Short mmCIF file of C-alpha atoms in Angstrom, two decimals:
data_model
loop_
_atom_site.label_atom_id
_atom_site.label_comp_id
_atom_site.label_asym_id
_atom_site.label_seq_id
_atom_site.Cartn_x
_atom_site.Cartn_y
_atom_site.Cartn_z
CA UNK A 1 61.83 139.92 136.49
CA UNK A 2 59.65 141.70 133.78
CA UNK A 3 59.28 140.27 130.57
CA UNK A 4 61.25 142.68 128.02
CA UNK A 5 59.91 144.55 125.03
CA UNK A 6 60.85 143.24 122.07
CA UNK A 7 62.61 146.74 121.11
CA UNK A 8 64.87 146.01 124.19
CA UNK A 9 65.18 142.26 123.33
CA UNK A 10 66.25 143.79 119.65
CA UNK A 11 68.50 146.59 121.44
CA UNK A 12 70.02 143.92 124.15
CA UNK A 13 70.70 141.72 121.56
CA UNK A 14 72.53 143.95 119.37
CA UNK A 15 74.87 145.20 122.09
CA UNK A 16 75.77 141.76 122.88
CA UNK A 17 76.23 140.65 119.63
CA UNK A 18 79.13 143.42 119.29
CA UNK A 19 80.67 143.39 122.56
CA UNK A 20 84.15 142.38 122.69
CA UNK A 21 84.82 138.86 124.89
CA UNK A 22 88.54 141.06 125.84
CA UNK A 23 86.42 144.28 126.99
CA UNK A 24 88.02 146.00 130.04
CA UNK A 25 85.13 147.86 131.04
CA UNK A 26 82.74 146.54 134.38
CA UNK A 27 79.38 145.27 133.13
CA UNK A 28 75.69 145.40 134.69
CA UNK A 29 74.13 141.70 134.46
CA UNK A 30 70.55 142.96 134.44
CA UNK A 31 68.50 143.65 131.77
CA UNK A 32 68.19 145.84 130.27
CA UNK A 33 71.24 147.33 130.45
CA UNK A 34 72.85 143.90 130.07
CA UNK A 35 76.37 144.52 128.29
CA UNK A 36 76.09 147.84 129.62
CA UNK A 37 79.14 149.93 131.47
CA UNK A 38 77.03 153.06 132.11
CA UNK A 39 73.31 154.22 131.35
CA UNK A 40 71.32 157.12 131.59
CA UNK A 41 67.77 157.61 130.90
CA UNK A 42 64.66 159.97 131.24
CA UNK A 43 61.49 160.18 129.53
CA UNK A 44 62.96 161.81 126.54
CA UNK A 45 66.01 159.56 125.73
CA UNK A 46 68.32 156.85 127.15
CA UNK A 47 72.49 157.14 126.92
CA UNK A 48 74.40 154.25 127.10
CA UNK A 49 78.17 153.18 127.33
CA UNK A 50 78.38 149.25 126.71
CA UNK A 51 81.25 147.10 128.45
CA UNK A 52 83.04 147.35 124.52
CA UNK A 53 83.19 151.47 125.01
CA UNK A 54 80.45 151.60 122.25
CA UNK A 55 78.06 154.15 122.66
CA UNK A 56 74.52 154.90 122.25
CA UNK A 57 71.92 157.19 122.04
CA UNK A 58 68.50 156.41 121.81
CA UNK A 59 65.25 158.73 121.70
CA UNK A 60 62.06 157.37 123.24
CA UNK A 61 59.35 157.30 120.87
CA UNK A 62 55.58 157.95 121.51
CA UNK A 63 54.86 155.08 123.57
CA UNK A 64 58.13 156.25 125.88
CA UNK A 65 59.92 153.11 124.30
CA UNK A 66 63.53 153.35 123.26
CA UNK A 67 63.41 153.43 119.33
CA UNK A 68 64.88 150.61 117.41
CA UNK A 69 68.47 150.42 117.33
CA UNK A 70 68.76 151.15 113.57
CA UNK A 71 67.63 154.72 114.34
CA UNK A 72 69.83 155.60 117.41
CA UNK A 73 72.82 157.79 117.27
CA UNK A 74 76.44 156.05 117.40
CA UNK A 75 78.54 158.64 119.32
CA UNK A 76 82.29 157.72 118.61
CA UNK A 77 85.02 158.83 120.03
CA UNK A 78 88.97 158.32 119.39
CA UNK A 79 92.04 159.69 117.37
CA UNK A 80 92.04 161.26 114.62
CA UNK A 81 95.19 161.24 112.40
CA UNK A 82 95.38 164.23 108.72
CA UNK A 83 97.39 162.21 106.23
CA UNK A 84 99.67 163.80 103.98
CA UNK A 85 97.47 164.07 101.10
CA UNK A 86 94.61 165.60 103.87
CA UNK A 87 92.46 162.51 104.36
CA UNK A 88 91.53 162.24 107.98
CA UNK A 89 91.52 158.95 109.37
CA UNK A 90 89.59 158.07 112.36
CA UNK A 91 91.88 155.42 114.77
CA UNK A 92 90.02 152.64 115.99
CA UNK A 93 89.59 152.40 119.61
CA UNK A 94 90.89 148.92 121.28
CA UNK A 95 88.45 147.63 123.05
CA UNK A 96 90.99 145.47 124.98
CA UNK A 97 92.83 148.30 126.16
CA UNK A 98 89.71 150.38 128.10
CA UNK A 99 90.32 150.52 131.84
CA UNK A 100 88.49 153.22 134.27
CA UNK A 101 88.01 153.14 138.43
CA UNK A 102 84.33 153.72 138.11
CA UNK A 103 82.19 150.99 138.55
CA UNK A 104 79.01 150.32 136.64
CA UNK A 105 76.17 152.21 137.15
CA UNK A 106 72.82 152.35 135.35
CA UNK A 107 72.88 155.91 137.12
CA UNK A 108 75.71 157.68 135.46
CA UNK A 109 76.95 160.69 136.63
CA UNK A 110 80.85 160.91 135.70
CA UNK A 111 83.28 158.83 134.51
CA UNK A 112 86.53 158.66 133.15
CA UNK A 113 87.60 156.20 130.72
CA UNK A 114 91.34 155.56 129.61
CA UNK A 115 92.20 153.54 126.16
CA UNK A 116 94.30 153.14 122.94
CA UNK A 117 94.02 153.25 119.54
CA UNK A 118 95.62 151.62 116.70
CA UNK A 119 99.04 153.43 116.19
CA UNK A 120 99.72 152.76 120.12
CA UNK A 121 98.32 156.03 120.43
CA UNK A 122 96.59 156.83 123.91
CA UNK A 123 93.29 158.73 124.98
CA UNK A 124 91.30 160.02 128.22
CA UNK A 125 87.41 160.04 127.19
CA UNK A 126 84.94 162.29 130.06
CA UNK A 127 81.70 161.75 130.03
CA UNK A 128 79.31 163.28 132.76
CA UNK A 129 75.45 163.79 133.20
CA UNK A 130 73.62 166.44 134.81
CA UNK A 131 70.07 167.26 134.64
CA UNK A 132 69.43 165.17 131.60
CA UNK A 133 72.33 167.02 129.64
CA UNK A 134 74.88 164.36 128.41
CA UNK A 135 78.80 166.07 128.42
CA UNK A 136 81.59 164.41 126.98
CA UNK A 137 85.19 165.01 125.85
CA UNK A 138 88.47 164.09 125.82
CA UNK A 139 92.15 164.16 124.93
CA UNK A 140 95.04 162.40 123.59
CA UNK A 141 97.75 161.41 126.29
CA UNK A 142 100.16 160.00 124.72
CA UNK A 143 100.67 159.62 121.01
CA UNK A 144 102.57 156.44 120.62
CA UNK A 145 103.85 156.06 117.00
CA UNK A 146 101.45 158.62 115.55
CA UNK A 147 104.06 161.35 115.58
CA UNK A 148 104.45 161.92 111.87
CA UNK A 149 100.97 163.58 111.16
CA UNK A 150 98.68 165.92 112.91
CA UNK A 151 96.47 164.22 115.31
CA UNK A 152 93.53 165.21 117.41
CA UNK A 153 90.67 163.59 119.70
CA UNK A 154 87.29 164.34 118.16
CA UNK A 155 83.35 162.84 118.91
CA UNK A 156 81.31 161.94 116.25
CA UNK A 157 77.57 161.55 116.65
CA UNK A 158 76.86 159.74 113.51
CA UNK A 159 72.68 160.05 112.61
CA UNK A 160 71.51 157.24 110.08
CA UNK A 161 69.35 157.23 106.82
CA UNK A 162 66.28 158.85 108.58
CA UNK A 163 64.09 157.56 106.35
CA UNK A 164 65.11 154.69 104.51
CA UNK A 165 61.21 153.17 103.16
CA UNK A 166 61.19 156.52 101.38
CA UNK A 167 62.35 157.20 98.01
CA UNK A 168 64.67 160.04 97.67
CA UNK A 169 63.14 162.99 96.47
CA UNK A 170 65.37 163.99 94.43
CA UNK A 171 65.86 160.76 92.35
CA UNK A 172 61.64 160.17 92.85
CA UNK A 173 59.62 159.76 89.44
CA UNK A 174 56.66 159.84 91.28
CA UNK A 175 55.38 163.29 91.21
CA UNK A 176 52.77 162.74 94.25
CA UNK A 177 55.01 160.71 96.48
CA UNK A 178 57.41 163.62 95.61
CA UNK A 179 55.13 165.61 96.97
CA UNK A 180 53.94 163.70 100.08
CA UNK A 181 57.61 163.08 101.45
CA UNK A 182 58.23 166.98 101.47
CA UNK A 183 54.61 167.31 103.04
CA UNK A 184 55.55 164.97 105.58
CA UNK A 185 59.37 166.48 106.01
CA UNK A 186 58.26 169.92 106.19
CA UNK A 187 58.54 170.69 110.03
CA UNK A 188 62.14 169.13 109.68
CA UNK A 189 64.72 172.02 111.04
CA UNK A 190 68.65 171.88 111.14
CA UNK A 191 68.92 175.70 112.92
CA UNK A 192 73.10 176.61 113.40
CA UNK A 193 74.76 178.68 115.23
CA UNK A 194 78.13 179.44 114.00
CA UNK A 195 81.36 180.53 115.70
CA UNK A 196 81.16 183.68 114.52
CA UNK A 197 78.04 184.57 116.29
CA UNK A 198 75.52 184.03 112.58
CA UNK A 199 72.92 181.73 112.49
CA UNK A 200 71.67 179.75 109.30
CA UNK A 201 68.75 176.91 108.93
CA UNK A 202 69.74 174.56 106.75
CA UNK A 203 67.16 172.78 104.12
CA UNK A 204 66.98 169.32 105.23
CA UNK A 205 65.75 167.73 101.72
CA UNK A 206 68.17 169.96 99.54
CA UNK A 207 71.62 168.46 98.08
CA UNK A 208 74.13 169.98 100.35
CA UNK A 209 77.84 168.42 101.25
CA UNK A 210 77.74 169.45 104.91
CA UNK A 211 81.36 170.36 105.81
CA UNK A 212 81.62 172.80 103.19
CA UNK A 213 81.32 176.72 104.19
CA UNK A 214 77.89 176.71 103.23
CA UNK A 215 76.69 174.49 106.07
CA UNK A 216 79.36 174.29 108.45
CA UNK A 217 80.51 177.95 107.83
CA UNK A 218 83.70 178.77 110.05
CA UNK A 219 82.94 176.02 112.61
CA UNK A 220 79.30 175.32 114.83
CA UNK A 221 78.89 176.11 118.33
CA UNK A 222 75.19 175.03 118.85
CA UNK A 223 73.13 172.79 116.70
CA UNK A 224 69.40 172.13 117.37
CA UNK A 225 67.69 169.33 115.23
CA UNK A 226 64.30 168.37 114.64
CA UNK A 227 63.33 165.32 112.65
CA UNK A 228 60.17 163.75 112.47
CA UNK A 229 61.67 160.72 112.45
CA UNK A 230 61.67 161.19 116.04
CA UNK A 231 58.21 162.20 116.98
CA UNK A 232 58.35 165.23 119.53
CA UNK A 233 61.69 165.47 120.13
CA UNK A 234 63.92 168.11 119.28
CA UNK A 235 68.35 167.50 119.64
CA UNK A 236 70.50 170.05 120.84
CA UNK A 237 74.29 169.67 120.45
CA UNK A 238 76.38 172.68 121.91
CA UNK A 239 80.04 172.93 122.10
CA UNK A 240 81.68 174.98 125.20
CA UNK A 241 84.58 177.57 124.71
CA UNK A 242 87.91 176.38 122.47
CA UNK A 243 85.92 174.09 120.67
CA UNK A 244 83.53 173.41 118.00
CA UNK A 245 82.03 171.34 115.63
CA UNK A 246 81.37 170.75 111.38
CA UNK A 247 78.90 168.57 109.84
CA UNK A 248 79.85 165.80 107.54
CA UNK A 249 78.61 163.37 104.83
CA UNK A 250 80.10 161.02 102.74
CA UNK A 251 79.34 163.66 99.23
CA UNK A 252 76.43 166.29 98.42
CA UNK A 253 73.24 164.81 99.62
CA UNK A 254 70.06 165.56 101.46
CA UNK A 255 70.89 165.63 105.34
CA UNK A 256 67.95 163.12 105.96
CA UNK A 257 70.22 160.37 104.03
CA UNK A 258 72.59 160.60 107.16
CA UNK A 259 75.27 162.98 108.63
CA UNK A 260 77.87 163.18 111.06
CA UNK A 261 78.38 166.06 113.60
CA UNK A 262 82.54 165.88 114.22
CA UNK A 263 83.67 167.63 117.16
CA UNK A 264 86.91 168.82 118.11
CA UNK A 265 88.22 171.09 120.83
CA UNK A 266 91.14 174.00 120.21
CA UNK A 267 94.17 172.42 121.62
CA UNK A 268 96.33 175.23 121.65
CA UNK A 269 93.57 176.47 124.20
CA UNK A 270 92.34 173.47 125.33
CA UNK A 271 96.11 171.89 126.80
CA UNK A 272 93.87 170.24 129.64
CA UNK A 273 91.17 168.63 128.10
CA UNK A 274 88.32 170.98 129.45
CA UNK A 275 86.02 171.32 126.68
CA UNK A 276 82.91 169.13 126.27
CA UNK A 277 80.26 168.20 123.51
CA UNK A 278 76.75 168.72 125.37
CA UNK A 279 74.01 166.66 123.87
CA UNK A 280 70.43 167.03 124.96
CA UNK A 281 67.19 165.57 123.67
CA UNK A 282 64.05 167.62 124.65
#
């Protein structure tokens, strides 16, 4: 067996260190997709679904090495309930209660996973791969004791602080390093296309709360993202028909300080669970 990487080490360890001993979900033994339920990877990124239904998406850097943990994207999934006073609360998913037919496979193509959230409340999660395109999606099944308030399956690809040994520009005293960090951010793009057919690029080092009408407008059908953070690699996210997406952070920040895209497909159009979330790294 090959000696791993010590970014895979770092990666492998991390998965195990959060992977439920009560997980459902089949697991591959080998590294190093040990911990893993499902995996896909090409030159430009690796996908994977761990045996605790966490999953994780992780660009290959210049040296076509998976990039350290810290700087993948979490992709969540689960139920989402509107409280009366219109917070939105994201259900946890039980990691005990995920069960699907498909075996592991470090080759994923399609699978079906089945689970619960707190609240009793029950989902069917999709994901499929073809030609390096990652689809997933999802519906609620059953909504146990969540009955009061509206609920709704959504995905959340969560991106982190994308550059966290910078100081923020905006709070930065130092005139030059000022200077620098929008010299080094300058091919950074956030291009949206919205559901009513307009398209905007958003400034990536500019305050901006993302979910209001500014950014997210009426709802996002395609996203494509270019950080360098992630040297020579550009993300696409696209949403099919009867759904859509917003962008989120926690207030009115730069998006390089971390942002969530939240999708969600149109029920009333959408009874059977059809539409998908494509995600594609180029």
């Amino acid at each position: 067996m090959k000696t791993l990487s010590r970014l895979a080490v770092a990666a492998t360890t991390l998965i195990l260190v959060g992977t439920s001993a009560h997980a459902q979900l089949p697991a591959l033994g080998e590294p190093p997709w040990l911990g893993y339920y499902g995996a896909f990877k090409n030159k430009r990124y690796q996908f994977g679904i761990t045996n605790n239904g966490r999953i994780l998406l992780l660009p290959m850097n210049t040296r076509g090495e998976p990039i350290f943990t810290k700087m993948g994207i979490d992709v969540q999934y689960g139920i989402e309930e509107t409280m009366p006073d219109g917070k939105v609360v994201m259900r946890r998913v039980d990691p005990a209660s995920l069960q699907t037919k498909e075996p592991a496979s470090d080759k994923l193509v399609k699978s079906t996973i089945t689970g619960k959230v707190t609240g009793g409340a029950a989902f069917e999660l999709n994901v499929e791969q073809q030609r390096g395109i990652v689809f997933i999606g999802g519906r609620i099944t059953d909504k146990g004791t969540l009955t009061k308030n509206p609920t709704r399956f959504a995905i959340r690809a969560i991106f982190p602080t994308l550059y966290p040994r910078d100081k923020k520009v905006e709070k930065d005293v130092d005139e030059k390093a000022g200077k620098d960090f929008k010299k080094k951010t300058e091919d950074d793009r956030v291009d949206l296309k919205y559901t009513d057919g307009k398209r905007a690029k958003i400034e990536t080092t500019e305050d901006v709360l993302a979910s209001s009408k500014e950014v997210s407008g009426p709802g996002i059908t395609s996203a494509q993202l270019e950080f360098v953070a992630y040297p020579e690699k550009r993300f696409e996210f696209t949403a099919s028909p009867n759904s859509s997406f917003i962008l989120q952070n926690e207030a009115a920040a730069p998006l390089h300080e971390g942002f969530t895209i939240n999708w969600k497909a149109d029920e009333a159009k959408d009874k059977d669970g059809r539409a998908r979330l494509a995600i594609e790294v180029k």
